[in-house]
């Protein structure tokens, strides 16, 4: 396995000279090749016109599909470009025709927006949402999932990594069960793309949603959707336009037969070209190397946090990734974020809807979330620890 040349990674990231960025689960710092591709594309649009640029940059735009297919180990015709992970997930989810009595199995860690969509559709169609319990490690209990499977289950939809913690749910074990039972499997891997080695064949998911701006280090307003070809043909998107479908008469249309049926005609083209560059950039580092470096930094941060009196680290699961969450009895999470910000360190606060079910079950309110990427350093982690210790004095 390759290792990350951290010095090179930092040289290629202008933002590291300005800030200690530990909010990669919010949005990462773009590396120079990605930022320059974005600015360059926009400048060409400014000088040539948007449609003309789309024509002259056709190869860079098409590269988004080729790079995504390589990233996930699928065909480029199974990839759609969508403006964020939520909409990508929605475009697939809302295409399912639920009937009264149908069941949707989901995770306790489910992302709030996904759950809102599930509740909306369950209310509309009389379907039932069932939360698969967690095991003693706080991750989805695979044996419990197996026991819940019956012929009323129409969809298994889980979050791979929740927004509010370091947990990595056992996605591939879920895939084995879903595939054996012939149940469609929708994986929200918004926090997984760019952070983990992901292979949709190994995982066995039929649908996967991801975002551009987080661990892939792409621009904001970009995302992707993978849909297995056999399912593409069965899912009619809830909304269609003349990119997704074509009129065949005044009263009929045909839908295209690839995953682009889930896309809009009008898109953030500059973002698409730049996201393609970001994916290639991640592939060049190697996803195994990226994952290993992130896990190592996060483990270091967790152990240093745990050693501080009054700090509780809240990450769950047997496998823990680059999202590190904690709280302090004496100081509110928002006050910690402000102190970090004053010291030029970016972290975020996890609260509210994003992890609602999980936080409610665990009696959590709001947590500080520090999320590392491969370009972060041990010195930056120590900086965070020093500021926190100062604040808790
Ligand atoms: C687990 C998870 N799913 C989905 C999303 C939504 O992603 P986006 O903001 O790109 O729609 C997030 C964002 O934080 C997330 O953490």
Short mmCIF file of N, CA and C in Angstrom, two decimals, residues 62 64-66 68-70 74-81 225-230 232-233 256-263:
data_model
loop_
_atom_site.label_atom_id
_atom_site.label_comp_id
_atom_site.label_asym_id
_atom_site.label_seq_id
_atom_site.Cartn_x
_atom_site.Cartn_y
_atom_site.Cartn_z
N UNK A 62 -17.00 14.71 -19.14
CA UNK A 62 -17.23 13.27 -19.22
C UNK A 62 -16.32 12.52 -18.24
N UNK A 64 -15.85 13.11 -15.26
CA UNK A 64 -16.53 12.90 -13.98
C UNK A 64 -17.07 11.47 -13.88
N UNK A 65 -17.68 10.99 -14.98
CA UNK A 65 -18.30 9.65 -14.95
C UNK A 65 -17.23 8.55 -14.90
N UNK A 66 -16.18 8.73 -15.71
CA UNK A 66 -15.12 7.72 -15.76
C UNK A 66 -14.42 7.62 -14.41
N UNK A 68 -15.60 8.57 -11.42
CA UNK A 68 -16.52 8.04 -10.39
C UNK A 68 -16.63 6.52 -10.50
N UNK A 69 -16.67 6.03 -11.75
CA UNK A 69 -16.79 4.58 -11.97
C UNK A 69 -15.55 3.86 -11.43
N UNK A 70 -14.40 4.48 -11.63
CA UNK A 70 -13.15 3.90 -11.11
C UNK A 70 -13.17 3.92 -9.58
N UNK A 74 -17.59 0.49 -10.72
CA UNK A 74 -18.84 0.23 -11.44
C UNK A 74 -18.68 0.75 -12.86
N UNK A 75 -19.75 0.70 -13.62
CA UNK A 75 -19.70 1.23 -14.98
C UNK A 75 -20.06 2.72 -14.96
N UNK A 76 -19.49 3.49 -15.89
CA UNK A 76 -19.78 4.94 -15.90
C UNK A 76 -21.25 5.21 -16.22
N UNK A 77 -21.92 4.25 -16.87
CA UNK A 77 -23.36 4.44 -17.17
C UNK A 77 -24.22 4.26 -15.91
N UNK A 78 -23.61 3.83 -14.81
CA UNK A 78 -24.35 3.66 -13.55
C UNK A 78 -24.18 4.88 -12.63
N UNK A 79 -23.58 5.94 -13.14
CA UNK A 79 -23.29 7.14 -12.34
C UNK A 79 -24.14 8.32 -12.80
N UNK A 80 -24.67 9.06 -11.84
CA UNK A 80 -25.36 10.32 -12.13
C UNK A 80 -24.68 11.44 -11.35
N UNK A 81 -24.67 12.62 -11.96
CA UNK A 81 -24.12 13.83 -11.31
C UNK A 81 -25.30 14.61 -10.74
N UNK A 225 -24.41 9.93 -7.60
CA UNK A 225 -25.30 8.80 -7.31
C UNK A 225 -24.86 7.62 -8.15
N UNK A 226 -24.74 6.46 -7.49
CA UNK A 226 -24.52 5.21 -8.21
C UNK A 226 -25.80 4.39 -8.13
N UNK A 227 -26.25 3.88 -9.27
CA UNK A 227 -27.40 2.96 -9.27
C UNK A 227 -27.04 1.76 -10.15
N UNK A 228 -27.16 0.57 -9.57
CA UNK A 228 -26.84 -0.66 -10.30
C UNK A 228 -27.73 -0.76 -11.55
N UNK A 229 -27.14 -1.14 -12.68
CA UNK A 229 -27.86 -1.10 -13.95
C UNK A 229 -29.20 -1.85 -13.89
N UNK A 230 -29.22 -3.02 -13.24
CA UNK A 230 -30.46 -3.80 -13.21
C UNK A 230 -31.57 -3.04 -12.48
N UNK A 232 -31.59 0.47 -12.34
CA UNK A 232 -31.85 1.71 -13.11
C UNK A 232 -33.14 1.54 -13.90
N UNK A 233 -33.23 0.41 -14.60
CA UNK A 233 -34.36 0.20 -15.50
C UNK A 233 -35.68 0.04 -14.75
N UNK A 256 -34.38 7.63 -20.60
CA UNK A 256 -33.08 7.08 -20.97
C UNK A 256 -32.74 5.87 -20.09
N UNK A 257 -31.88 5.02 -20.59
CA UNK A 257 -31.71 3.75 -19.87
C UNK A 257 -30.45 3.69 -19.01
N UNK A 258 -29.79 4.86 -18.82
CA UNK A 258 -28.65 4.85 -17.90
C UNK A 258 -28.97 5.70 -16.66
N UNK A 259 -28.00 5.81 -15.75
CA UNK A 259 -28.27 6.49 -14.47
C UNK A 259 -28.48 8.00 -14.65
N UNK A 260 -28.16 8.52 -15.84
CA UNK A 260 -28.40 9.95 -16.08
C UNK A 260 -29.89 10.28 -16.04
N UNK A 261 -30.73 9.28 -16.01
CA UNK A 261 -32.18 9.53 -15.86
C UNK A 261 -32.49 10.22 -14.51
N UNK A 262 -31.54 10.15 -13.58
CA UNK A 262 -31.75 10.79 -12.26
C UNK A 262 -31.21 12.23 -12.23
N UNK A 263 -30.62 12.66 -13.34
CA UNK A 263 -29.98 14.00 -13.36
C UNK A 263 -30.94 15.09 -13.83
#
